[in-house]
GROMACS .gro file of C-alpha atoms in nm:
model
  442
    1MET     CA    1 -19.323   3.751  -3.496
    2THR     CA    2 -19.471   3.874  -3.266
    3GLY     CA    3 -19.596   3.399  -3.306
    4VAL     CA    4 -19.591   3.717  -3.199
    5ARG     CA    5 -19.388   3.963  -3.376
    6GLY     CA    6 -19.537   4.306  -3.364
    7VAL     CA    7 -19.902   4.380  -3.387
    8ASP     CA    8 -19.975   4.103  -3.637
    9VAL     CA    9 -19.872   3.837  -3.380
   10ARG     CA   10 -19.624   3.641  -3.581
   11GLY     CA   11 -19.279   3.508  -3.566
   12SER     CA   12 -19.216   3.558  -3.923
   13GLY     CA   13 -18.926   3.373  -3.966
   14VAL     CA   14 -18.612   3.456  -3.873
   15ARG     CA   15 -18.485   3.589  -4.094
   16GLY     CA   16 -18.126   3.609  -4.171
   17SER     CA   17 -17.855   3.802  -4.341
   18GLY     CA   18 -17.703   3.592  -4.602
   19GLY     CA   19 -17.513   3.597  -4.924
   20HIS     CA   20 -17.308   3.879  -4.791
   21ALA     CA   21 -16.998   3.961  -4.978
   22THR     CA   22 -16.917   4.326  -5.009
   23GLY     CA   23 -17.140   4.507  -5.250
   24GLY     CA   24 -17.183   4.854  -5.378
   25ARG     CA   25 -17.335   5.114  -5.151
   26ARG     CA   26 -17.458   5.453  -5.243
   27ALA     CA   27 -17.223   5.746  -5.211
   28GLY     CA   28 -17.309   6.073  -5.045
   29ALA     CA   29 -17.357   6.224  -4.704
   30ARG     CA   30 -17.479   6.006  -4.417
   31ALA     CA   31 -17.799   6.082  -4.232
   32VAL     CA   32 -17.758   6.256  -3.896
   33ARG     CA   33 -17.841   6.027  -3.602
   34PRO     CA   34 -18.087   6.166  -3.350
   35THR     CA   35 -17.983   6.180  -2.979
   36SER     CA   36 -17.974   5.070  -2.649
   37ALA     CA   37 -17.626   1.005   0.352
   38ARG     CA   38 -17.646   0.790   0.338
   39PRO     CA   39 -17.883   0.578   0.572
   40ALA     CA   40 -17.768   0.485   0.920
   41GLY     CA   41 -17.771   0.128   1.055
   42VAL     CA   42 -17.659  -0.211   0.933
   43ARG     CA   43 -17.846  -0.368   0.639
   44SER     CA   44 -17.846  -0.732   0.531
   45ALA     CA   45 -17.687  -0.801   0.190
   46PRO     CA   46 -18.017  -0.860   0.003
   47ILE     CA   47 -18.165  -0.538   0.132
   48ARG     CA   48 -17.849  -0.348   0.048
   49ARG     CA   49 -17.846  -0.494  -0.304
   50LEU     CA   50 -18.210  -0.399  -0.348
   51ALA     CA   51 -18.142  -0.044  -0.230
   52LEU     CA   52 -17.846  -0.008  -0.462
   53GLY     CA   53 -18.047  -0.138  -0.755
   54LEU     CA   54 -18.323   0.111  -0.689
   55LEU     CA   55 -18.070   0.392  -0.658
   56ALA     CA   56 -17.907   0.298  -0.990
   57ALA     CA   57 -18.242   0.288  -1.163
   58ALA     CA   58 -18.327   0.630  -1.028
   59LEU     CA   59 -17.997   0.773  -1.145
   60LEU     CA   60 -18.042   0.627  -1.490
   61ALA     CA   61 -18.391   0.768  -1.514
   62GLY     CA   62 -18.260   1.107  -1.409
   63CYS     CA   63 -18.009   1.103  -1.695
   64THR     CA   64 -18.271   1.040  -1.961
   65THR     CA   65 -18.336   1.326  -2.199
   66ALA     CA   66 -18.661   1.393  -2.372
   67PRO     CA   67 -18.720   1.207  -2.700
   68THR     CA   68 -18.742   1.398  -3.024
   69GLU     CA   69 -19.109   1.312  -3.041
   70ALA     CA   70 -19.210   1.350  -2.678
   71ALA     CA   71 -19.475   1.124  -2.529
   72PRO     CA   72 -19.782   1.291  -2.375
   73GLY     CA   73 -19.690   1.463  -2.052
   74THR     CA   74 -19.315   1.487  -2.120
   75THR     CA   75 -19.156   1.827  -2.133
   76GLY     CA   76 -18.848   2.037  -2.130
   77THR     CA   77 -18.675   2.108  -1.799
   78PRO     CA   78 -18.794   2.410  -1.601
   79ASN     CA   79 -18.517   2.615  -1.449
   80ALA     CA   80 -18.505   2.900  -1.207
   81PRO     CA   81 -18.475   3.237  -1.377
   82ASN     CA   82 -18.120   3.359  -1.425
   83THR     CA   83 -17.986   3.697  -1.340
   84PRO     CA   84 -17.908   3.922  -1.636
   85ALA     CA   85 -17.600   3.818  -1.831
   86ALA     CA   86 -17.284   4.014  -1.794
   87SER     CA   87 -17.214   4.259  -2.073
   88GLY     CA   88 -17.074   4.084  -2.376
   89SER     CA   89 -17.152   3.738  -2.238
   90THR     CA   90 -17.168   3.461  -2.498
   91ALA     CA   91 -17.223   3.166  -2.263
   92THR     CA   92 -17.491   2.924  -2.376
   93ALA     CA   93 -17.786   2.914  -2.137
   94THR     CA   94 -18.005   2.651  -2.302
   95PRO     CA   95 -18.147   2.415  -2.036
   96ALA     CA   96 -18.120   2.045  -2.120
   97PRO     CA   97 -18.449   1.878  -2.214
   98SER     CA   98 -18.584   1.618  -1.969
   99ARG     CA   99 -18.906   1.454  -1.847
  100ARG     CA  100 -18.989   1.682  -1.554
  101ALA     CA  101 -19.337   1.828  -1.550
  102PRO     CA  102 -19.356   2.194  -1.653
  103THR     CA  103 -19.442   2.475  -1.420
  104PRO     CA  104 -19.678   2.746  -1.545
  105ALA     CA  105 -19.498   2.998  -1.765
  106PRO     CA  106 -19.522   3.362  -1.662
  107GLU     CA  107 -19.744   3.583  -1.871
  108GLY     CA  108 -19.552   3.725  -2.162
  109THR     CA  109 -19.304   3.436  -2.172
  110LEU     CA  110 -19.070   3.462  -2.472
  111LEU     CA  111 -19.001   3.179  -2.712
  112VAL     CA  112 -18.690   3.184  -2.929
  113ALA     CA  113 -18.561   2.957  -3.206
  114ASP     CA  114 -18.209   2.834  -3.125
  115PHE     CA  115 -18.044   2.839  -3.466
  116GLY     CA  116 -17.717   2.715  -3.314
  117SER     CA  117 -17.887   2.408  -3.170
  118ASP     CA  118 -18.199   2.196  -3.231
  119THR     CA  119 -18.424   2.353  -2.971
  120VAL     CA  120 -18.658   2.634  -2.888
  121THR     CA  121 -18.610   2.803  -2.552
  122PHE     CA  122 -18.874   2.950  -2.322
  123ILE     CA  123 -18.757   3.266  -2.146
  124ASP     CA  124 -18.901   3.445  -1.843
  125PRO     CA  125 -18.897   3.812  -1.944
  126GLY     CA  126 -18.846   3.919  -1.583
  127ARG     CA  127 -19.037   4.147  -1.350
  128GLY     CA  128 -19.309   4.322  -1.544
  129GLY     CA  129 -19.149   4.207  -1.869
  130SER     CA  130 -18.855   4.439  -1.803
  131GLY     CA  131 -18.583   4.174  -1.827
  132ARG     CA  132 -18.483   4.221  -1.462
  133ASN     CA  133 -18.437   3.883  -1.288
  134GLY     CA  134 -18.545   3.708  -1.609
  135GLY     CA  135 -18.385   3.414  -1.780
  136PRO     CA  136 -18.436   3.075  -1.946
  137ILE     CA  137 -18.711   2.844  -1.821
  138ALA     CA  138 -18.690   2.536  -2.043
  139SER     CA  139 -18.585   2.412  -2.386
  140VAL     CA  140 -18.760   2.167  -2.618
  141GLU     CA  141 -18.602   1.974  -2.906
  142VAL     CA  142 -18.764   2.063  -3.236
  143GLY     CA  143 -18.524   1.978  -3.521
  144THR     CA  144 -18.203   2.093  -3.683
  145ALA     CA  145 -18.124   2.464  -3.698
  146PRO     CA  146 -18.464   2.622  -3.623
  147TYR     CA  147 -18.505   2.959  -3.789
  148GLY     CA  148 -18.840   3.136  -3.780
  149LEU     CA  149 -19.141   3.060  -3.560
  150VAL     CA  150 -19.498   3.170  -3.510
  151VAL     CA  151 -19.749   3.105  -3.230
  152GLY     CA  152 -20.124   3.070  -3.270
  153GLU     CA  153 -20.403   3.164  -3.033
  154ASP     CA  154 -20.433   2.795  -2.936
  155GLY     CA  155 -20.082   2.804  -2.789
  156ARG     CA  156 -19.922   2.589  -3.057
  157ALA     CA  157 -19.593   2.709  -3.197
  158TRP     CA  158 -19.491   2.634  -3.554
  159VAL     CA  159 -19.115   2.628  -3.600
  160ALA     CA  160 -18.932   2.625  -3.934
  161THR     CA  161 -18.633   2.389  -3.906
  162ALA     CA  162 -18.398   2.235  -4.161
  163GLU     CA  163 -18.592   1.906  -4.136
  164GLY     CA  164 -18.950   2.026  -4.143
  165VAL     CA  165 -19.198   2.235  -3.949
  166ALA     CA  166 -19.209   2.137  -3.581
  167VAL     CA  167 -19.530   2.181  -3.385
  168VAL     CA  168 -19.483   2.259  -3.016
  169ASP     CA  169 -19.746   2.256  -2.743
  170THR     CA  170 -19.626   2.558  -2.548
  171GLN     CA  171 -19.837   2.473  -2.242
  172ARG     CA  172 -19.684   2.125  -2.199
  173ARG     CA  173 -19.355   2.229  -2.359
  174THR     CA  174 -19.356   1.927  -2.587
  175ARG     CA  175 -19.302   1.878  -2.957
  176ILE     CA  176 -19.614   1.707  -3.085
  177ALA     CA  177 -19.528   1.678  -3.455
  178LEU     CA  178 -19.262   1.732  -3.719
  179ILE     CA  179 -19.406   1.793  -4.064
  180PRO     CA  180 -19.157   1.714  -4.344
  181TYR     CA  181 -19.132   1.945  -4.642
  182GLU     CA  182 -19.263   1.844  -4.982
  183THR     CA  183 -18.978   2.039  -5.142
  184GLU     CA  184 -18.648   1.860  -5.196
  185THR     CA  185 -18.384   2.067  -5.017
  186GLY     CA  186 -18.086   1.828  -5.016
  187PRO     CA  187 -17.902   1.698  -4.707
  188VAL     CA  188 -18.002   1.837  -4.370
  189THR     CA  189 -17.729   2.081  -4.269
  190THR     CA  190 -17.674   2.381  -4.045
  191GLY     CA  191 -17.545   2.730  -4.103
  192GLU     CA  192 -17.656   3.044  -4.278
  193TYR     CA  193 -17.715   2.884  -4.617
  194ARG     CA  194 -17.879   2.560  -4.503
  195GLY     CA  195 -18.182   2.430  -4.686
  196GLY     CA  196 -18.525   2.409  -4.530
  197GLY     CA  197 -18.768   2.646  -4.370
  198MET     CA  198 -18.692   3.011  -4.306
  199GLY     CA  199 -18.973   3.264  -4.279
  200ILE     CA  200 -19.306   3.139  -4.144
  201ALA     CA  201 -19.647   3.293  -4.084
  202LEU     CA  202 -19.997   3.198  -3.973
  203ALA     CA  203 -20.320   3.279  -4.156
  204PRO     CA  204 -20.547   3.525  -3.974
  205ASP     CA  205 -20.809   3.251  -3.919
  206GLY     CA  206 -20.543   3.006  -3.791
  207ARG     CA  207 -20.632   2.739  -4.046
  208HIS     CA  208 -20.307   2.743  -4.243
  209VAL     CA  209 -19.938   2.798  -4.185
  210TYR     CA  210 -19.718   2.930  -4.464
  211VAL     CA  211 -19.346   2.854  -4.465
  212GLY     CA  212 -19.076   2.975  -4.701
  213VAL     CA  213 -18.845   2.688  -4.792
  214ASN     CA  214 -18.491   2.757  -4.906
  215VAL     CA  215 -18.348   2.537  -5.182
  216PRO     CA  216 -17.970   2.591  -5.183
  217GLY     CA  217 -17.856   2.716  -5.521
  218GLY     CA  218 -18.204   2.775  -5.661
  219ASN     CA  219 -18.543   2.930  -5.616
  220GLY     CA  220 -18.740   2.850  -5.304
  221THR     CA  221 -19.099   2.745  -5.245
  222LEU     CA  222 -19.385   2.847  -5.024
  223GLU     CA  223 -19.546   2.546  -4.857
  224VAL     CA  224 -19.900   2.555  -4.720
  225ILE     CA  225 -19.977   2.348  -4.409
  226ASP     CA  226 -20.326   2.263  -4.287
  227THR     CA  227 -20.311   2.325  -3.911
  228ALA     CA  228 -20.586   2.069  -3.838
  229THR     CA  229 -20.434   1.775  -4.029
  230ARG     CA  230 -20.072   1.891  -3.995
  231GLU     CA  231 -20.003   1.811  -4.357
  232VAL     CA  232 -19.859   2.007  -4.647
  233THR     CA  233 -20.151   2.070  -4.880
  234ALA     CA  234 -19.995   2.290  -5.151
  235THR     CA  235 -19.674   2.452  -5.271
  236ALA     CA  236 -19.594   2.756  -5.483
  237GLY     CA  237 -19.269   2.875  -5.634
  238VAL     CA  238 -19.106   3.187  -5.489
  239GLY     CA  239 -18.766   3.355  -5.513
  240ARG     CA  240 -18.428   3.271  -5.368
  241ARG     CA  241 -18.387   3.231  -4.990
  242PRO     CA  242 -18.730   3.339  -4.858
  243PHE     CA  243 -18.612   3.498  -4.534
  244ASP     CA  244 -18.948   3.628  -4.428
  245VAL     CA  245 -19.314   3.539  -4.484
  246ASP     CA  246 -19.607   3.769  -4.411
  247VAL     CA  247 -19.982   3.754  -4.471
  248SER     CA  248 -20.216   4.029  -4.588
  249PRO     CA  249 -20.466   4.154  -4.328
  250ASP     CA  250 -20.755   3.983  -4.511
  251GLY     CA  251 -20.561   3.657  -4.553
  252ARG     CA  252 -20.599   3.658  -4.932
  253GLU     CA  253 -20.229   3.690  -5.012
  254VAL     CA  254 -19.903   3.567  -4.866
  255TYR     CA  255 -19.576   3.754  -4.922
  256ALA     CA  256 -19.236   3.587  -4.934
  257THR     CA  257 -18.943   3.827  -4.902
  258ASN     CA  258 -18.671   3.669  -5.113
  259HIS     CA  259 -18.327   3.783  -5.007
  260ASP     CA  260 -18.112   3.660  -5.294
  261SER     CA  261 -18.345   3.760  -5.578
  262PHE     CA  262 -18.414   4.116  -5.464
  263ASP     CA  263 -18.790   4.066  -5.462
  264VAL     CA  264 -19.114   3.983  -5.289
  265THR     CA  265 -19.341   3.708  -5.422
  266ALA     CA  266 -19.714   3.755  -5.369
  267VAL     CA  267 -19.906   3.426  -5.355
  268ASP     CA  268 -20.285   3.413  -5.390
  269THR     CA  269 -20.403   3.183  -5.110
  270ASP     CA  270 -20.697   3.054  -5.317
  271THR     CA  271 -20.538   2.995  -5.657
  272LEU     CA  272 -20.167   2.985  -5.562
  273ARG     CA  273 -20.096   3.216  -5.852
  274THR     CA  274 -19.782   3.421  -5.794
  275ARG     CA  275 -19.659   3.770  -5.876
  276ARG     CA  276 -19.299   3.887  -5.854
  277MET     CA  277 -19.234   4.240  -5.729
  278GLU     CA  278 -18.878   4.369  -5.735
  279VAL     CA  279 -18.767   4.560  -5.426
  280ALA     CA  280 -18.416   4.689  -5.488
  281PRO     CA  281 -18.372   5.053  -5.383
  282TYR     CA  282 -17.996   5.027  -5.448
  283GLY     CA  283 -18.034   4.826  -5.766
  284THR     CA  284 -17.929   4.464  -5.817
  285GLU     CA  285 -17.563   4.517  -5.897
  286GLY     CA  286 -17.346   4.255  -5.728
  287GLY     CA  287 -17.614   3.987  -5.743
  288LEU     CA  288 -17.567   3.717  -5.482
  289GLY     CA  289 -17.263   3.900  -5.347
  290SER     CA  290 -17.451   4.217  -5.265
  291TRP     CA  291 -17.535   4.322  -4.909
  292LEU     CA  292 -17.807   4.555  -5.028
  293LYS     CA  293 -18.090   4.304  -5.050
  294PRO     CA  294 -18.427   4.271  -4.875
  295HIS     CA  295 -18.434   4.080  -4.547
  296TYR     CA  296 -18.757   4.128  -4.352
  297ALA     CA  297 -19.088   4.299  -4.402
  298VAL     CA  298 -19.392   4.395  -4.198
  299VAL     CA  299 -19.745   4.449  -4.329
  300ARG     CA  300 -19.909   4.774  -4.228
  301PRO     CA  301 -20.262   4.678  -4.117
  302GLN     CA  302 -20.440   4.996  -4.222
  303ASP     CA  303 -20.351   4.982  -4.590
  304GLY     CA  304 -20.182   4.643  -4.647
  305THR     CA  305 -19.855   4.793  -4.768
  306LEU     CA  306 -19.527   4.620  -4.692
  307LEU     CA  307 -19.245   4.804  -4.517
  308LEU     CA  308 -18.892   4.680  -4.591
  309PRO     CA  309 -18.595   4.858  -4.426
  310PHE     CA  310 -18.259   4.888  -4.603
  311GLU     CA  311 -17.927   4.986  -4.446
  312GLY     CA  312 -18.073   5.235  -4.199
  313GLU     CA  313 -18.104   5.472  -4.494
  314ARG     CA  314 -18.408   5.376  -4.697
  315LEU     CA  315 -18.748   5.235  -4.609
  316ALA     CA  316 -18.905   5.068  -4.911
  317VAL     CA  317 -19.285   5.097  -4.901
  318LEU     CA  318 -19.433   4.835  -5.135
  319ASP     CA  319 -19.792   4.853  -5.252
  320PRO     CA  320 -19.870   4.487  -5.330
  321ARG     CA  321 -20.166   4.579  -5.548
  322SER     CA  322 -19.963   4.775  -5.799
  323GLY     CA  323 -19.610   4.652  -5.722
  324LYS     CA  324 -19.499   5.013  -5.689
  325VAL     CA  325 -19.221   5.094  -5.443
  326THR     CA  326 -19.175   5.434  -5.281
  327ILE     CA  327 -18.876   5.525  -5.065
  328GLU     CA  328 -18.874   5.705  -4.731
  329ARG     CA  329 -18.560   5.824  -4.552
  330MET     CA  330 -18.421   5.639  -4.249
  331THR     CA  331 -18.143   5.754  -4.015
  332ALA     CA  332 -17.973   5.459  -3.834
  333ASP     CA  333 -17.712   5.421  -4.109
  334THR     CA  334 -17.640   5.051  -4.038
  335HIS     CA  335 -17.714   4.716  -4.197
  336GLN     CA  336 -18.066   4.610  -4.098
  337HIS     CA  337 -18.252   4.282  -4.051
  338GLY     CA  338 -18.558   4.207  -3.831
  339ALA     CA  339 -18.862   4.431  -3.809
  340ALA     CA  340 -19.187   4.447  -3.612
  341LEU     CA  341 -19.484   4.679  -3.570
  342ALA     CA  342 -19.609   4.796  -3.232
  343PRO     CA  343 -19.986   4.826  -3.178
  344ASP     CA  344 -19.975   5.203  -3.237
  345GLY     CA  345 -19.800   5.161  -3.571
  346THR     CA  346 -19.448   5.231  -3.446
  347LEU     CA  347 -19.195   5.044  -3.659
  348LEU     CA  348 -18.905   4.868  -3.486
  349VAL     CA  349 -18.603   4.769  -3.696
  350VAL     CA  350 -18.290   4.580  -3.589
  351GLY     CA  351 -17.956   4.720  -3.702
  352THR     CA  352 -17.698   4.441  -3.710
  353GLY     CA  353 -17.394   4.662  -3.741
  354PRO     CA  354 -17.167   4.809  -4.007
  355ILE     CA  355 -17.083   4.665  -4.346
  356GLY     CA  356 -16.852   4.954  -4.428
  357SER     CA  357 -16.611   5.179  -4.242
  358ALA     CA  358 -16.848   5.475  -4.247
  359ASP     CA  359 -17.146   5.283  -4.104
  360GLU     CA  360 -17.280   5.308  -3.753
  361GLY     CA  361 -17.294   5.021  -3.502
  362PRO     CA  362 -17.577   4.785  -3.403
  363SER     CA  363 -17.898   4.955  -3.299
  364LEU     CA  364 -18.275   4.940  -3.268
  365THR     CA  365 -18.462   5.196  -3.474
  366VAL     CA  366 -18.789   5.315  -3.320
  367ARG     CA  367 -18.978   5.489  -3.599
  368ALA     CA  368 -19.304   5.668  -3.523
  369PRO     CA  369 -19.589   5.658  -3.775
  370ASP     CA  370 -19.502   6.016  -3.878
  371GLY     CA  371 -19.147   5.906  -3.970
  372GLU     CA  372 -18.963   6.050  -3.669
  373GLU     CA  373 -18.691   5.810  -3.555
  374ARG     CA  374 -18.508   5.743  -3.232
  375ILE     CA  375 -18.200   5.520  -3.239
  376VAL     CA  376 -18.118   5.290  -2.945
  377PRO     CA  377 -17.755   5.163  -2.952
  378LEU     CA  378 -17.716   4.789  -2.896
  379GLU     CA  379 -17.413   4.596  -2.782
  380GLY     CA  380 -17.314   4.358  -3.061
  381PRO     CA  381 -17.507   4.222  -3.359
  382HIS     CA  382 -17.872   4.124  -3.321
  383GLU     CA  383 -18.121   3.965  -3.561
  384ASP     CA  384 -18.492   3.988  -3.491
  385VAL     CA  385 -18.735   4.175  -3.269
  386ALA     CA  386 -19.073   4.128  -3.101
  387VAL     CA  387 -19.276   4.389  -2.918
  388SER     CA  388 -19.502   4.342  -2.616
  389ALA     CA  389 -19.881   4.361  -2.657
  390ASP     CA  390 -19.888   4.700  -2.483
  391GLY     CA  391 -19.614   4.833  -2.710
  392ARG     CA  392 -19.393   4.932  -2.419
  393THR     CA  393 -19.112   4.675  -2.446
  394ALA     CA  394 -18.902   4.540  -2.732
  395TYR     CA  395 -18.717   4.209  -2.720
  396VAL     CA  396 -18.424   4.178  -2.962
  397THR     CA  397 -18.254   3.844  -3.032
  398GLY     CA  398 -17.876   3.826  -3.032
  399GLY     CA  399 -17.841   3.526  -3.262
  400PHE     CA  400 -17.753   3.695  -3.592
  401THR     CA  401 -17.707   3.473  -3.896
  402ARG     CA  402 -17.340   3.564  -3.938
  403ASP     CA  403 -17.036   3.574  -3.708
  404GLY     CA  404 -17.052   3.797  -3.403
  405TYR     CA  405 -17.375   3.662  -3.257
  406TRP     CA  406 -17.428   3.612  -2.884
  407ASN     CA  407 -17.656   3.377  -2.688
  408GLY     CA  408 -17.921   3.602  -2.547
  409ILE     CA  409 -18.171   3.879  -2.597
  410THR     CA  410 -18.169   4.250  -2.528
  411VAL     CA  411 -18.472   4.407  -2.359
  412VAL     CA  412 -18.546   4.769  -2.448
  413ASP     CA  413 -18.791   4.982  -2.249
  414LEU     CA  414 -18.960   5.188  -2.518
  415ASP     CA  415 -19.116   5.423  -2.261
  416SER     CA  416 -18.776   5.541  -2.138
  417LEU     CA  417 -18.632   5.664  -2.464
  418ASP     CA  418 -18.680   6.028  -2.370
  419ASP     CA  419 -18.419   5.987  -2.095
  420PRO     CA  420 -18.158   5.753  -2.246
  421ASN     CA  421 -17.879   5.872  -2.016
  422ASN     CA  422 -18.051   5.740  -1.704
  423GLU     CA  423 -17.875   5.415  -1.612
  424LYS     CA  424 -18.209   5.262  -1.510
  425ASN     CA  425 -18.324   5.302  -1.868
  426LYS     CA  426 -18.035   5.122  -2.031
  427PRO     CA  427 -18.120   4.807  -2.231
  428ILE     CA  428 -18.094   4.485  -2.030
  429ARG     CA  429 -17.917   4.179  -2.167
  430LEU     CA  430 -18.048   3.829  -2.079
  431SER     CA  431 -17.837   3.519  -2.140
  432ALA     CA  432 -18.070   3.269  -2.309
  433GLY     CA  433 -18.086   3.020  -2.592
  434ASN     CA  434 -17.823   2.915  -2.843
  435ARG     CA  435 -17.785   3.167  -3.121
  436PRO     CA  436 -18.150   3.275  -3.092
  437LEU     CA  437 -18.301   3.408  -3.412
  438GLY     CA  438 -18.680   3.400  -3.443
  439ILE     CA  439 -18.880   3.521  -3.143
  440ALA     CA  440 -19.243   3.516  -3.030
  441ILE     CA  441 -19.428   3.630  -2.719
  442LEU     CA  442 -19.670   3.382  -2.558
   0.00000   0.00000   0.00000
């Protein structure tokens, strides 16, 4: 987001696909894929009228949904965990918000941003985090078309919506604030190209949140939010459609991955000075119509380099100090979006599916620090990924920013990859959320 997305505990914004018309793709051989009552008795009329009045009041109260800005103690509705969704299921499983008191969330509860709605959904990851017997717990209204999210150590989630950054108390399951953007983004809309927040990240010390704000038709901004005052304190210009936002290990720089301008903007957190670094391993031909643009990045803790996957063929390794990009080979051979790092340095990358007839289908790439890759097939397009604190389980959202999404997540047991043919090791699909994109682990 991990917000928890990988080892850096973030939800980095979802992160989307975008601007995708067909674009040029390199020619040449494809990489080889390695082998996812009613009461009895007579009542007098006054008593009966009183009873009916009380009943009506109770029914009306039961139909009340939670307000956008919930009062203290109000929450989303807890629900019993669902059984795993049937293969290919696209049924929405977002519980309706209400005023019922929350029950304690299981350890490792997942939180997803429902891009197809105005909520975030809490999901029980199932027995031992495996996905078995898991399902949605509650949903909380946050704002229009939530995209990326991140969760701090204090249990507050920061959610980038089209209207502003929502702050959610994950213990009480209540939205406690909605912070409007300083940037003018036009009318509040939905869909892949909507204005407003996209990628989002939290400073290592928890004192600031950084959100990439999309301005339709122009360059975006990075807005800085003080987590104590819940106010925007600064802005800096970045590139077009900042899908993802990451922070350097020392907190001195923030990186906005700008999808439609083929670059990463580095922002100095003290001075707000910016540097543009082009990341275009296939070139920039096709411009806004190209598919071959950066989507998501992760920051490698040991050296601060950024890893940006492209098309299951090339991993761009960006040194933010020099701006130099080196390329390493990848093998999934599919269009790629979300990425996360496991605690041991394993890189997880979501393959959304083909953009050309020769491409492979949706997958999860599991890339060891030495570059060896294992490819887990997935059923249908997915968008983003988070990995458990022990590095044993990956959770992949099915939202996808384009057509073909489904309402759920896929759970992948990373310890079982050596025996992929065992039915017990197959990825498990959970029906949850409404076009879930960003994901964090609580």
